[in-house]
PDB file of C-alpha atoms and ligand atoms in Angstrom:
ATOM      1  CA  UNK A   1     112.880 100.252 129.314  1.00 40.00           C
ATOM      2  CA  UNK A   2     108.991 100.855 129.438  1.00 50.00           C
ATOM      3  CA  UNK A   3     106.706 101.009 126.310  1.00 47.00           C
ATOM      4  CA  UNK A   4     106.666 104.567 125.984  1.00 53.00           C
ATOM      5  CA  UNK A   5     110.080 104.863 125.820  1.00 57.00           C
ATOM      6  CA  UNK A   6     110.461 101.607 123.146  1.00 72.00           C
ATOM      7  CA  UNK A   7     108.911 102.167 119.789  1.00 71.00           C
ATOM      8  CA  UNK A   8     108.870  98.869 118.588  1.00 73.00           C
ATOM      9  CA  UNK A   9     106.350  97.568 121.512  1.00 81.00           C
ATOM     10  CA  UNK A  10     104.476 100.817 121.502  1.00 82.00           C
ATOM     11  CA  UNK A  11     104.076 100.490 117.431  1.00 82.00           C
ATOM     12  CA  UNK A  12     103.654  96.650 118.169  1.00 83.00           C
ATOM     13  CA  UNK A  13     100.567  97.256 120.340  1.00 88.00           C
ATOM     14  CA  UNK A  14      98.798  99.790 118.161  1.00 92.00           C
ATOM     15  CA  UNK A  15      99.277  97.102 115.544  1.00 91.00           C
ATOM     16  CA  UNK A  16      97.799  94.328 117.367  1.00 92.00           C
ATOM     17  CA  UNK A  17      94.749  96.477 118.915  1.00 93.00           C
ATOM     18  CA  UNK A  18      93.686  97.345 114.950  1.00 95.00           C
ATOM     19  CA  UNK A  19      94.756  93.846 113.578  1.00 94.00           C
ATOM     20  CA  UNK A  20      92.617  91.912 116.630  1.00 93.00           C
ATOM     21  CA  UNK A  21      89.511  94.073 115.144  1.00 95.00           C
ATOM     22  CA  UNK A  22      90.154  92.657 111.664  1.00 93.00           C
ATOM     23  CA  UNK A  23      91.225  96.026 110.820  1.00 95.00           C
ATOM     24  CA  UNK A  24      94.751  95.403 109.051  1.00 95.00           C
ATOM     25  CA  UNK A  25      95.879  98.813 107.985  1.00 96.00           C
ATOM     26  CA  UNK A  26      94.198 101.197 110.485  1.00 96.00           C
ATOM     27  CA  UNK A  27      96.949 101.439 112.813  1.00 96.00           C
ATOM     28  CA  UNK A  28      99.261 102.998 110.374  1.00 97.00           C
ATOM     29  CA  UNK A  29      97.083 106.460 111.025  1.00 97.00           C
ATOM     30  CA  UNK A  30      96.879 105.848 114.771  1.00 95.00           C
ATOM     31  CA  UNK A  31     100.679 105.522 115.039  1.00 95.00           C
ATOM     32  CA  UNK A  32     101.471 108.682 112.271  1.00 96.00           C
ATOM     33  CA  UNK A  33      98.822 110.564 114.575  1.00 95.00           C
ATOM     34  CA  UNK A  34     100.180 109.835 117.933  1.00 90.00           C
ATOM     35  CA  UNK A  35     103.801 110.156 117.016  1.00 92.00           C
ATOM     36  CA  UNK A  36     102.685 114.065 115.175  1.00 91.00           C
ATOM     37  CA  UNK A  37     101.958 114.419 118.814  1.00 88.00           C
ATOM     38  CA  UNK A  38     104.953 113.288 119.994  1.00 86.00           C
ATOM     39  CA  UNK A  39     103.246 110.610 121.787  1.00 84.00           C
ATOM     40  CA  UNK A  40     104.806 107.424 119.876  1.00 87.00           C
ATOM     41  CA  UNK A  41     107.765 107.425 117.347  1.00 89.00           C
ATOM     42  CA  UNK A  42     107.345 105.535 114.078  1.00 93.00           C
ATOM     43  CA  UNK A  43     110.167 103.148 114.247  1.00 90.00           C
ATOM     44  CA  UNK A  44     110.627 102.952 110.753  1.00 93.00           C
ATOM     45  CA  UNK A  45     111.082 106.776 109.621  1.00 93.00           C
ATOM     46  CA  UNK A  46     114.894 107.638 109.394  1.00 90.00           C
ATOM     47  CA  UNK A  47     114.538 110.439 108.444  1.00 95.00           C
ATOM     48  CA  UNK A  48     116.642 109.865 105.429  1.00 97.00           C
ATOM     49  CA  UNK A  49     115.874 107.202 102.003  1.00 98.00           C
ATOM     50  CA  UNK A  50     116.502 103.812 103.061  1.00 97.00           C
ATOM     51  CA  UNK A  51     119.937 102.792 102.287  1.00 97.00           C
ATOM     52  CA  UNK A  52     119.155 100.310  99.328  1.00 98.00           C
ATOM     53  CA  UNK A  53     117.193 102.817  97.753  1.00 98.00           C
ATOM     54  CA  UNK A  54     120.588 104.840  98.194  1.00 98.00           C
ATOM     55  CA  UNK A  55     122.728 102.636  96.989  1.00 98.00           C
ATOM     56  CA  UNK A  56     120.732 101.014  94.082  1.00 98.00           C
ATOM     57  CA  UNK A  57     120.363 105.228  92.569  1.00 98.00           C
ATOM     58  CA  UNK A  58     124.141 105.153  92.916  1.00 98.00           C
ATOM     59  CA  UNK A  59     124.936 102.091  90.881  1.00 98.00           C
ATOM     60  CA  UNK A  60     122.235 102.414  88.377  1.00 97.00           C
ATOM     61  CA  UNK A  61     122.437 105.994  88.095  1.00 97.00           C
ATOM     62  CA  UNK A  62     119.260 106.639  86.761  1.00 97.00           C
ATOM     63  CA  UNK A  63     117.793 110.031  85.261  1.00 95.00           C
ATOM     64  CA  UNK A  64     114.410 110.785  85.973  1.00 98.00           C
ATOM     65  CA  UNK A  65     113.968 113.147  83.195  1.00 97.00           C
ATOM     66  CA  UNK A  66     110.823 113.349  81.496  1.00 98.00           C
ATOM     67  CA  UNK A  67     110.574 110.568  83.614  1.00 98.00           C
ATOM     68  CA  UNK A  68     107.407 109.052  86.290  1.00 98.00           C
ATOM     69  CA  UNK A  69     107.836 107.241  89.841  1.00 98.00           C
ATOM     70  CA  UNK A  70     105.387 106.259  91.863  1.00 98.00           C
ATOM     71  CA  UNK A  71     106.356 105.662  95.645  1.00 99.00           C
ATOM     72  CA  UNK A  72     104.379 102.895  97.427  1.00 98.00           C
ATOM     73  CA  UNK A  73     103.504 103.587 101.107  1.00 98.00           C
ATOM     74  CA  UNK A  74     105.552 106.355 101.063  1.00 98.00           C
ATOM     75  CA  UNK A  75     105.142 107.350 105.070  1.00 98.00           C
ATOM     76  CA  UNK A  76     106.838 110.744 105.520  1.00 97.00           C
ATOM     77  CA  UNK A  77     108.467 111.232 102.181  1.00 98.00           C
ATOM     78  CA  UNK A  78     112.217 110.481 102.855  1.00 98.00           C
ATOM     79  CA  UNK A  79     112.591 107.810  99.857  1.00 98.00           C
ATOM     80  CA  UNK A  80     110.071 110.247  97.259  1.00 98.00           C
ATOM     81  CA  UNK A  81     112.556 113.090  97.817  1.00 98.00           C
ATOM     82  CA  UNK A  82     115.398 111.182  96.797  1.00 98.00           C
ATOM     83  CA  UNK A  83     113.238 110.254  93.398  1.00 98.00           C
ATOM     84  CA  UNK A  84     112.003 113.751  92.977  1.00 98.00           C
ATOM     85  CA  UNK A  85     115.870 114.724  92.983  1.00 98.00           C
ATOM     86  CA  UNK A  86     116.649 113.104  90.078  1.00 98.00           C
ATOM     87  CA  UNK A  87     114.194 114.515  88.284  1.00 98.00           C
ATOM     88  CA  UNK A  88     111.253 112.081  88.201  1.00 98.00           C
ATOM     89  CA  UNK A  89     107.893 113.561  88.130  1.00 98.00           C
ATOM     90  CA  UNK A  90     107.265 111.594  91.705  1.00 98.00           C
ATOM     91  CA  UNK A  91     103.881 110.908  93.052  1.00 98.00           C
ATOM     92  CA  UNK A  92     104.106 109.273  96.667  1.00 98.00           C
ATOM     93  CA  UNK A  93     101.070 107.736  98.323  1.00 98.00           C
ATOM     94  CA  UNK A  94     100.266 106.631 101.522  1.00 98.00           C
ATOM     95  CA  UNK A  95      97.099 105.004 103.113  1.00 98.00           C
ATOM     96  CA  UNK A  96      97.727 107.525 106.644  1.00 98.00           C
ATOM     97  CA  UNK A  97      96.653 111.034 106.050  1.00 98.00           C
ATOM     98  CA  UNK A  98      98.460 111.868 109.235  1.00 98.00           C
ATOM     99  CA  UNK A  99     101.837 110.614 107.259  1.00 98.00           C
ATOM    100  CA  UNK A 100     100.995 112.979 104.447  1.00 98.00           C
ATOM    101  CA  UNK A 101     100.480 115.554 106.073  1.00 98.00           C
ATOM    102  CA  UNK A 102     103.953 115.357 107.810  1.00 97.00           C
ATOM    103  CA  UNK A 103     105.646 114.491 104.658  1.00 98.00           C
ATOM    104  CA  UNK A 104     104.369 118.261 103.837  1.00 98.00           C
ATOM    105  CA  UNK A 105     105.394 119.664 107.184  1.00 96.00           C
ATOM    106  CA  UNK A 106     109.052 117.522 106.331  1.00 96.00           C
ATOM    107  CA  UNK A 107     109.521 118.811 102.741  1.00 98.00           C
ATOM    108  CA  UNK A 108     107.674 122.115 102.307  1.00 97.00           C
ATOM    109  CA  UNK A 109     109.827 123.209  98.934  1.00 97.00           C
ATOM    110  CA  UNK A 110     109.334 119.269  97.738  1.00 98.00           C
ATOM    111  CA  UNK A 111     108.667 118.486  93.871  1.00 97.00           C
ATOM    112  CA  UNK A 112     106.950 115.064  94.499  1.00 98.00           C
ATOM    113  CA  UNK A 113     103.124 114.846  95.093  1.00 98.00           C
ATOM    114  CA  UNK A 114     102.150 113.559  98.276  1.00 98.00           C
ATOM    115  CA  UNK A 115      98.613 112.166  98.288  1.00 98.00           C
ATOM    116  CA  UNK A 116      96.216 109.706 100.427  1.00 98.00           C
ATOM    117  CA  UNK A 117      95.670 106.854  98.861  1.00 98.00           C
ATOM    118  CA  UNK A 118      95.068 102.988  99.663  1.00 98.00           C
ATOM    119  CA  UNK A 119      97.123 100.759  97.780  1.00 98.00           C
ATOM    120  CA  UNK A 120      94.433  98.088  97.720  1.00 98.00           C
ATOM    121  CA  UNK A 121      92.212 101.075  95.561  1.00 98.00           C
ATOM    122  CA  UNK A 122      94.313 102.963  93.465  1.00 98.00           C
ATOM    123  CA  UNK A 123      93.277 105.532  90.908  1.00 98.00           C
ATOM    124  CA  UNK A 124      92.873 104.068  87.870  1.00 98.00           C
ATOM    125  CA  UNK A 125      95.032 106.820  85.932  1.00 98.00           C
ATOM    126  CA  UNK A 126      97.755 104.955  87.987  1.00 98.00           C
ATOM    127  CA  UNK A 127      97.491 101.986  85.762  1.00 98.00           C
ATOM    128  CA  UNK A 128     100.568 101.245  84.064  1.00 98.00           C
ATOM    129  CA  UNK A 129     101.157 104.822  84.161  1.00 98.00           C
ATOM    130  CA  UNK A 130     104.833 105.119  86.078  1.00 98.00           C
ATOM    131  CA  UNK A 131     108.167 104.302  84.234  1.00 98.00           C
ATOM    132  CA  UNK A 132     109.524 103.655  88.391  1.00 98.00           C
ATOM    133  CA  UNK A 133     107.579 102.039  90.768  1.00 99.00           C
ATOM    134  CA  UNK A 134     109.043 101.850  94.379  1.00 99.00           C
ATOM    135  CA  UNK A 135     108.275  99.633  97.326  1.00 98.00           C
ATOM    136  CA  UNK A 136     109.992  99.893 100.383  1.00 98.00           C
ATOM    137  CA  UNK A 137     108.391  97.790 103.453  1.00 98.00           C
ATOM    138  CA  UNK A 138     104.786  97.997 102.172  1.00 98.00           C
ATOM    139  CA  UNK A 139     104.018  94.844 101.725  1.00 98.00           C
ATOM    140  CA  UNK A 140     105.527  93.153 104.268  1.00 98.00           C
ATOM    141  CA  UNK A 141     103.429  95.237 106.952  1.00 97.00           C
ATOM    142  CA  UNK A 142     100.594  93.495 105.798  1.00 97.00           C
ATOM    143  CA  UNK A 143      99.384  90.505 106.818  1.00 96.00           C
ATOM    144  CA  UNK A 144     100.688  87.375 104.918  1.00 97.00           C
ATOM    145  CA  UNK A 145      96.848  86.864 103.681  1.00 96.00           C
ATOM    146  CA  UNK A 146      96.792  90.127 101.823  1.00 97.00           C
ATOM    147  CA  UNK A 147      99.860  90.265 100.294  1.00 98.00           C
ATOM    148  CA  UNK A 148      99.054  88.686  97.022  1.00 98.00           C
ATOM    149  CA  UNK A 149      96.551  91.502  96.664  1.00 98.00           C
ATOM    150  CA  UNK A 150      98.928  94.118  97.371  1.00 98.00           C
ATOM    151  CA  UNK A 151     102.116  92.528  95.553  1.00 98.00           C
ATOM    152  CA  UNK A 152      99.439  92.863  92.287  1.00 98.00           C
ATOM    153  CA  UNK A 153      98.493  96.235  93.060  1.00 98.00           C
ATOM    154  CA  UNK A 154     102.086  96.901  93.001  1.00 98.00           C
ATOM    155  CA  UNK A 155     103.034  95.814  89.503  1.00 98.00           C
ATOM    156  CA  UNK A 156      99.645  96.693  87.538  1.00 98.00           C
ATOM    157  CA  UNK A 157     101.279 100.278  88.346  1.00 98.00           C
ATOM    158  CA  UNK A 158     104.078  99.689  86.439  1.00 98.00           C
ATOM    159  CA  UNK A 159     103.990 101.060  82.853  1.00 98.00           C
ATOM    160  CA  UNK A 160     105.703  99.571  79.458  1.00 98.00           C
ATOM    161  CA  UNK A 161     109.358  99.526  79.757  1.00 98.00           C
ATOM    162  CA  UNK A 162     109.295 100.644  83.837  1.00 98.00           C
ATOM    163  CA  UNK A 163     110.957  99.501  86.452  1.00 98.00           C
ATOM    164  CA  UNK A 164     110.045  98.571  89.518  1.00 98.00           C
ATOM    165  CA  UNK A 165     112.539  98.398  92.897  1.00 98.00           C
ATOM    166  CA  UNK A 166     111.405  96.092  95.894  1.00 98.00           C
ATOM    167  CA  UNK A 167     113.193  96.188  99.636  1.00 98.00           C
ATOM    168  CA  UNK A 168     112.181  93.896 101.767  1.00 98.00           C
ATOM    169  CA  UNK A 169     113.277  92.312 104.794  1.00 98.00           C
ATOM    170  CA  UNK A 170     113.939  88.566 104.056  1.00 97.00           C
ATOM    171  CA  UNK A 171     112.416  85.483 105.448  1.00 96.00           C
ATOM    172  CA  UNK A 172     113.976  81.980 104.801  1.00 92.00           C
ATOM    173  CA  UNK A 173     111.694  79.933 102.487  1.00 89.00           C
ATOM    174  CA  UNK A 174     111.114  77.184 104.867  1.00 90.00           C
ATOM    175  CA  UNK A 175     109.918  79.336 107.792  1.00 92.00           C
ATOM    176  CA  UNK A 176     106.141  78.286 107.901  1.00 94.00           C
ATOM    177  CA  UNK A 177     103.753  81.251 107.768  1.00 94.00           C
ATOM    178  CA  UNK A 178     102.207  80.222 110.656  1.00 94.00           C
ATOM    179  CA  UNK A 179     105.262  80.820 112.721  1.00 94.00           C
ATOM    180  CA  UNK A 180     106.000  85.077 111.708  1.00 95.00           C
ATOM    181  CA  UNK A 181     104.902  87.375 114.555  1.00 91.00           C
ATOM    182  CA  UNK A 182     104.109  90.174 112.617  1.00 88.00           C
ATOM    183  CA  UNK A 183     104.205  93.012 111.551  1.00 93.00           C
ATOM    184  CA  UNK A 184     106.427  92.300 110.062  1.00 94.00           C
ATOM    185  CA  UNK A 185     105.500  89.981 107.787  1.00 97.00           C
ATOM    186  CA  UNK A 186     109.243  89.651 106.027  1.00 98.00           C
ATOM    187  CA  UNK A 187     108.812  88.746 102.198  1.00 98.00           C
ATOM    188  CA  UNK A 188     110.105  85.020 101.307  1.00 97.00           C
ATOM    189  CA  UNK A 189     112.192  84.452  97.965  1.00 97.00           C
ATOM    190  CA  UNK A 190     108.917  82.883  96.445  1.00 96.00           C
ATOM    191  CA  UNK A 191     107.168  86.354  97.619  1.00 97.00           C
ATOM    192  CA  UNK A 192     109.583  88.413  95.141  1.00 98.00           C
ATOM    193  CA  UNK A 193     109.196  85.609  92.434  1.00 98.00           C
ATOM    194  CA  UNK A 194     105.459  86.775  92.754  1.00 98.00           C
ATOM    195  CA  UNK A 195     106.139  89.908  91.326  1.00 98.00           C
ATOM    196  CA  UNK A 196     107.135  88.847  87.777  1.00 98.00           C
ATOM    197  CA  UNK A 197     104.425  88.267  85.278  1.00 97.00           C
ATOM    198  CA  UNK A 198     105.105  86.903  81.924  1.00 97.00           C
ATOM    199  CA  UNK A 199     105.815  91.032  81.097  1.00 97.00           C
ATOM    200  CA  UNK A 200     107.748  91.882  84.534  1.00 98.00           C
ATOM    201  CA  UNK A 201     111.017  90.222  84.426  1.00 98.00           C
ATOM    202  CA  UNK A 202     113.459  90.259  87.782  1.00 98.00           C
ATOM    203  CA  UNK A 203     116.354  91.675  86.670  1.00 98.00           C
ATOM    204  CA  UNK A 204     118.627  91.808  89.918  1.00 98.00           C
ATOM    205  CA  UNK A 205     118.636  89.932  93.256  1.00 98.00           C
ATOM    206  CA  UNK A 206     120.665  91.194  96.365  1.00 97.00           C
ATOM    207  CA  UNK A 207     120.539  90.015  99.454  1.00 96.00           C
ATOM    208  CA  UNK A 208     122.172  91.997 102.356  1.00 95.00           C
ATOM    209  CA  UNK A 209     122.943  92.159 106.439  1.00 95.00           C
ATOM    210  CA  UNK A 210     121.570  94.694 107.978  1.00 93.00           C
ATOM    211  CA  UNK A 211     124.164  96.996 109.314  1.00 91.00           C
ATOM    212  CA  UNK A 212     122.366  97.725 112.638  1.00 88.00           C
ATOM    213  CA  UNK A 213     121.631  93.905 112.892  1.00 91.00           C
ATOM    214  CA  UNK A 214     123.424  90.994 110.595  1.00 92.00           C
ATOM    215  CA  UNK A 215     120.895  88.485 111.342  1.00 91.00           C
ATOM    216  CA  UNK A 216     118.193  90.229 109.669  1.00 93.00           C
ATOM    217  CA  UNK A 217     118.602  90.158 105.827  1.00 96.00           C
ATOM    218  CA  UNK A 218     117.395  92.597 103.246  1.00 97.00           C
ATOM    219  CA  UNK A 219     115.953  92.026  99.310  1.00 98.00           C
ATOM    220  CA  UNK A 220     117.003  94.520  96.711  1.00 98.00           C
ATOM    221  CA  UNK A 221     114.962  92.970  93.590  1.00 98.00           C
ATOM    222  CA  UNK A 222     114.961  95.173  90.684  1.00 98.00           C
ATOM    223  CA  UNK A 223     112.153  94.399  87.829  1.00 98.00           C
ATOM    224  CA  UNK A 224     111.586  95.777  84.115  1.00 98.00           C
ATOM    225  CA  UNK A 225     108.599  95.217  82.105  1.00 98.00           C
ATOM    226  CA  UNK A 226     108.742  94.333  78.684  1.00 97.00           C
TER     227      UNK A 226
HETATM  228  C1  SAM B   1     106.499  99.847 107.403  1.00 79.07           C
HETATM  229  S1  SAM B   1     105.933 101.343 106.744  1.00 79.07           S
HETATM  230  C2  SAM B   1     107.180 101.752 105.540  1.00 79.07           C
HETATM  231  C3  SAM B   1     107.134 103.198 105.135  1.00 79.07           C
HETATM  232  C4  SAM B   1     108.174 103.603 104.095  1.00 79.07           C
HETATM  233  N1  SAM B   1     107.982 102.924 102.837  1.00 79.07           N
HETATM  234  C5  SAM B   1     109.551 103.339 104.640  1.00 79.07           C
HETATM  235  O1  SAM B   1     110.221 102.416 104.188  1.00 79.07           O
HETATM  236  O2  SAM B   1     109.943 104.074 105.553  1.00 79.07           O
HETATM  237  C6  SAM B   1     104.564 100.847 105.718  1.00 79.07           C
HETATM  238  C7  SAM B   1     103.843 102.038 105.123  1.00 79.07           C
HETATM  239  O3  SAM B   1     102.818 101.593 104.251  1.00 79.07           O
HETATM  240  C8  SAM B   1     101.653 102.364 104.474  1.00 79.07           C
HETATM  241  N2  SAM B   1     100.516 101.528 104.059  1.00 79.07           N
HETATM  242  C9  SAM B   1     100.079 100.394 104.646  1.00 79.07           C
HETATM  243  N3  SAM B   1      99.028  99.895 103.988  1.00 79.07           N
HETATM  244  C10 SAM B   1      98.813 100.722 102.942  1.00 79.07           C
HETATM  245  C11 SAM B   1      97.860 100.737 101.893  1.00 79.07           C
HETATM  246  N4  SAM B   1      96.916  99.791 101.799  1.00 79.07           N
HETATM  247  N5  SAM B   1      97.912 101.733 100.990  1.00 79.07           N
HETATM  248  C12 SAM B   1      98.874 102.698 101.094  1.00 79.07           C
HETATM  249  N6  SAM B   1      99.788 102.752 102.065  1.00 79.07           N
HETATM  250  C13 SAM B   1      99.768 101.768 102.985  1.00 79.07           C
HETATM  251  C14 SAM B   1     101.689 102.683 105.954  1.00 79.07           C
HETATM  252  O4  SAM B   1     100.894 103.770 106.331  1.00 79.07           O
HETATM  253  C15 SAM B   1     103.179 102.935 106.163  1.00 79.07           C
HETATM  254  O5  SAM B   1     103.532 104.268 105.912  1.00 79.07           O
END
């Protein structure tokens, strides 16, 4: 297979071009770009919500009524339309304008807001301001050094009484950081613990297989604030 025809390597390469010039999350518009182009593929839009956002909205059932989500890194909107449907005033960000802009082009009659924003600098009406906060690969497609920073972001979004949903792929605890290829950067079980604050409980654990490959496992954490 050559690396036009493999998303993974082409992505891969993009990545490591921006991260070798100490520019972490630059690459995300250069891949959004060049695959609006048709010139890469962005290996990680399915063009449908990830399946533990799926299946955590079928077991907790929850009604966005009157209701605010946030959606963290939000790419081309599949996950925010699943909020929006059940009826949370949704606001989904993403650092890439380029993934914006096709999460417009992929959801013209959408009722979530779609907006440019860096995750590292959000607006401050965002402060505890969303009763659902959702995170889906975000964080671990940053480098292990800025994670902290961004898991924080992540929570100071959440409002009184919200909850928060992380997916993640898993790494085992004793796998040195030294030793992760990324991106990704897979989250270890300490990494979710870092989410709670003395207001910002973790509620629910899951681990899972992946269907498509059982040696990579996925976190479902769920969160509420006090
Ligand atoms: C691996 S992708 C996951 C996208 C989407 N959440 C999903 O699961 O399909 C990571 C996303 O985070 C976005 N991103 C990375 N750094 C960001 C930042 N600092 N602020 C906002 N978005 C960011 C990227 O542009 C990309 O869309």
């Amino acid at each position: 297979m050559t690396e036009a025809e493999d998303p993974d390597v082409v992505s891969r390469r993009i990545a490591k071009e921006s991260l070798d010039q100490d520019d972490p999350t630059g690459w995300f518009e250069q891949l959004y770009s060049a695959a609006s182009e048709g010139a890469a593929v962005v290996p990680w839009d399915r063009g449908t919500a990830h399946p533990l956002l799926s299946e955590w909205v079928d077991e907790a059932q929850p009604d966005g009524s009157g209701k605010t989500a946030l959606i963290v890194g939000a790419g081309t909107g599949w996950d925010a339309e699943l909020v929006a449907d059940l009826g949370y005033q949704t606001t989904a960000f993403d650092i890439s304008a380029s993934a914006i802009e096709t999460a417009h082009r992929n959801h013209p009659d959408s009722k979530a807001q779609y907006v440019v924003a860096d995750l590292f600098n959000p607006p401050a009406e965002w402060h505890r301001a969303f009763d659902l906060v959702v995170e889906i690969y975000t964080v671990q497609a940053l480098p292990i050094s800025l994670q902290p920073a961004a898991i924080k972001q992540i929570t100071e979004q959440v409002g009184p009484g919200g909850t928060l949903l992380v997916i993640a792929v898993a790494r085992p605890d004793d796998e040195p950081d030294e030793e992760v290829e990324g991106p990704p950067w897979p989250l270890t079980r300490a990494a979710l613990d870092s989410f709670t604050t003395p207001d910002l409980h973790l509620i629910q654990l899951i681990q899972s297989p992946s269907p498509v490959d059982p040696t990579i496992n996925r976190w479902r954490a769920e969160y509420l604030r006090d």
